Amino acid sequence: MSTSGSTIAAGSAGTVETRFLDLPAPVPLDCGRSLHPVRVAYETYGTLSPARDNVILVCHALSGDAHAAGYSAAPSAEASTRDGFGADDRDGSAGKALGWWDGMIGPGKAFDTDRFFVVSTNLLGGCRGTTGPSSVDQATGKPYGTDFPVITVADMVRVERAFLDELGIARLAAVAGGSLGGMQALEWAVSYPDQVDAAVVIASTHALGPQGVAWNAIARDAIMRDPAWQGGHYYGTGSAPSDGMGIARMVGHITYLSAPALDDKFGRRLQFADDIRYTLTEPEYEVESYLRYQAASFVKRFDANTYLYTSRALTYFDLARSYGSGSLERALDRVAARALLIAFSSDWLYPPSASTEIADALRTLGKPVELQVIDAPYGHDCFLLEEARQTPIIRRFLEEPS
Amino acid sequence: MSTSGSTIAAGSAGTVETRFLDLPAPVPLDCGRSLHPVRVAYETYGTLSPARDNVILVCHALSGDAHAAGYSAAPSAEASTRDGFGADDRDGSAGKALGWWDGMIGPGKAFDTDRFFVVSTNLLGGCRGTTGPSSVDQATGKPYGTDFPVITVADMVRVERAFLDELGIARLAAVAGGSLGGMQALEWAVSYPDQVDAAVVIASTHALGPQGVAWNAIARDAIMRDPAWQGGHYYGTGSAPSDGMGIARMVGHITYLSAPALDDKFGRRLQFADDIRYTLTEPEYEVESYLRYQAASFVKRFDANTYLYTSRALTYFDLARSYGSGSLERALDRVAARALLIAFSSDWLYPPSASTEIADALRTLGKPVELQVIDAPYGHDCFLLEEARQTPIIRRFLEEPS
């Protein structure tokens, strides 16, 4: 909606502003509780067609936000980093000038804003404008902390559905996302089959395997074992579980990248000259220093409780359990949307096998599905980094008639 | 040495006692400092030949100790667990009845005590009897804590050399170990080439790759960020960095196992019945519960500073940097021992590629080397679990004339 073209590079969604919308009714949650009020932070790119039939909802991953594309109207002092391993910086993009999926959303891009009206929201439980554990609980006048209900991916999607209702949008031409964003896209296709024409599910899964469950449990435990977490009620205490969050982020980082990518980028290069300094406490290797830097920058921009809730939600996500009595095929039986699945050969956190399982189930059911496994070295981060190779695949898929 | 056969199963090294020996002279260290006194905890199995030419030194991994085989003379109340994923319990085996490599050491086993005199020591920096950061610094009358010098694998081997001198053992028929133990075996072959006839290097490497460096850095950071660590001077304070150590152990555990092994063992099975309970703080999945159990049992038996020092040493280990000006081939040029390298297909922490690099370098140099990559699913833990398949390989290798 808000686009200005004067000083903006070709292909950019332009300068965008994050907006906020309060849902009119309480949102019922899977856990049995309901949540009210719920505010949603969102951005839009492109123009809504008169028939309201050109809407693409973009869903973000664990540490993302509503600022998916274009330049932020309120840029921070920090510069955007889009080179090399900058995925982390864009993934969250808090206050950063450039949106976390800017390479994918804009005029002529994969999600082409010359044709589509692209909507991006901060997810339920978030810390970037949408109601989450750091929001004020109107019942107490204080931030929820861990009194916030434990939420699921289905709850996130329920909020997105209610939010789009307020915008007067009944149908989605497509719903798209990577990682946890891809889980939301799948959930949309299953929960609202008659309202989604196409789903673009990237580097995602129908259910995380036990290794992924374990990484998430370790990250959450690192936060919860930090005494500064204070049972989740650290807001206003002057401290926050930054040490634990830092560890969680480091674990995340290494699981987002592949071993060969780390070999290429860092090898065993030392920080200082070509010799070790015999230190326990200081980083010696470049990769050690890199991890500490990423941890320190992440804790400045992200809320630890949001990390916990979001990590728990993506761990719980399990289409077969929720909708198929254990059968993925049964769960997907209600899907009506065309599906595009993209996976990356080096992604060991959300391995291609999960996408293959989804594709196989859809094919068995006779439903339209396209699976593309891109041979690329950057691990799970590929969904943020390999924009150029995803673009023609997504453009072609979106051009096909429904 | 101490073997009794009455109630011991066939093939057992018998009941063994951990002994202690104080080195007579200060040990010079790579960092430039020297250490005195140094006590070494050790066990022996089998009988030393009159010619003293049948000695095998067995080196342990990060969380191990001198009790490698047989039943402990002072068994703890805890039962030994040798089934399935019991590697962790044996790896450290603190007070456990059965040694951590009992399946490999004993009459008729891989390291056959009917033929060889097998010696196992707790490594320098350890917390199971050998001098380490929890030992009393005679200069202050208090435990070293982080005043303990930062040590290297070469320092560990230097202590082992000085220890064997005291036993009157000049040569080794073989030196053997897995993981960090394999690094020690490699270091022996490079540092004391004329004193080692054969080296058995299992699931190890000449230098950890950046992903392994990163996992170790994360584990150390988890410990050091725990306020109970107190800069390393927690002894006698009534608290210890158990929370951080627990996280370190969880990270270790997942890296020791393969994703398929976790799939097989846990899948996505829930702890309670077949539904989720919407909890942030409690384990929901079996793998989450397993991790917490492993963390809790590890912190009871292992010292956090020993973890830090040992992790730093194995990260520093880099034969090419230390001995070859960056060239592995140059570093291995001095090796005279026959080498047996064993790697495991599913080990992604110490992948077979590292063993292949060593084998290639030795072959190029025209030195005798055998590389065996065992196709097994348990990841790095295979070196503790796949005893049956390693046994014939090692027995045959040790039977060859030098």
PDB file of C-alpha atoms in Angstrom, chain B residues 30 46 93 98 112 155 187 195-196 217 243 248 288 297 300 315 317 335 356 394:
ATOM      1  CA  ASP B  30      52.829 -26.076  25.716  1.00  0.00           C
ATOM      2  CA  GLY B  46      46.598 -58.227  31.983  1.00  0.00           C
ATOM      3  CA  SER B  93      31.480 -44.389  34.343  1.00  0.00           C
ATOM      4  CA  LEU B  98      31.719 -51.679  34.575  1.00  0.00           C
ATOM      5  CA  ASP B 112      43.308 -58.987  24.560  1.00  0.00           C
ATOM      6  CA  ASP B 155      50.437 -31.951  27.343  1.00  0.00           C
ATOM      7  CA  GLU B 187      49.845 -37.246  19.159  1.00  0.00           C
ATOM      8  CA  GLN B 195      58.397 -45.475  21.076  1.00  0.00           C
ATOM      9  CA  VAL B 196      55.119 -46.542  19.465  1.00  0.00           C
ATOM     10  CA  ALA B 217      32.430 -23.327  22.078  1.00  0.00           C
ATOM     11  CA  ASP B 243      22.677 -25.651  34.799  1.00  0.00           C
ATOM     12  CA  ALA B 248      26.725 -28.526  27.560  1.00  0.00           C
ATOM     13  CA  GLU B 288      13.188 -34.009  25.796  1.00  0.00           C
ATOM     14  CA  SER B 297      23.110 -37.553  35.827  1.00  0.00           C
ATOM     15  CA  LYS B 300      26.545 -35.266  39.441  1.00  0.00           C
ATOM     16  CA  THR B 315      39.530 -27.873  19.962  1.00  0.00           C
ATOM     17  CA  PHE B 317      44.336 -30.140  18.553  1.00  0.00           C
ATOM     18  CA  VAL B 335      55.272 -41.220  12.201  1.00  0.00           C
ATOM     19  CA  THR B 356      40.403 -40.497   5.148  1.00  0.00           C
ATOM     20  CA  ILE B 394      41.551 -54.530  15.917  1.00  0.00           C
TER      21      ILE B 394
END
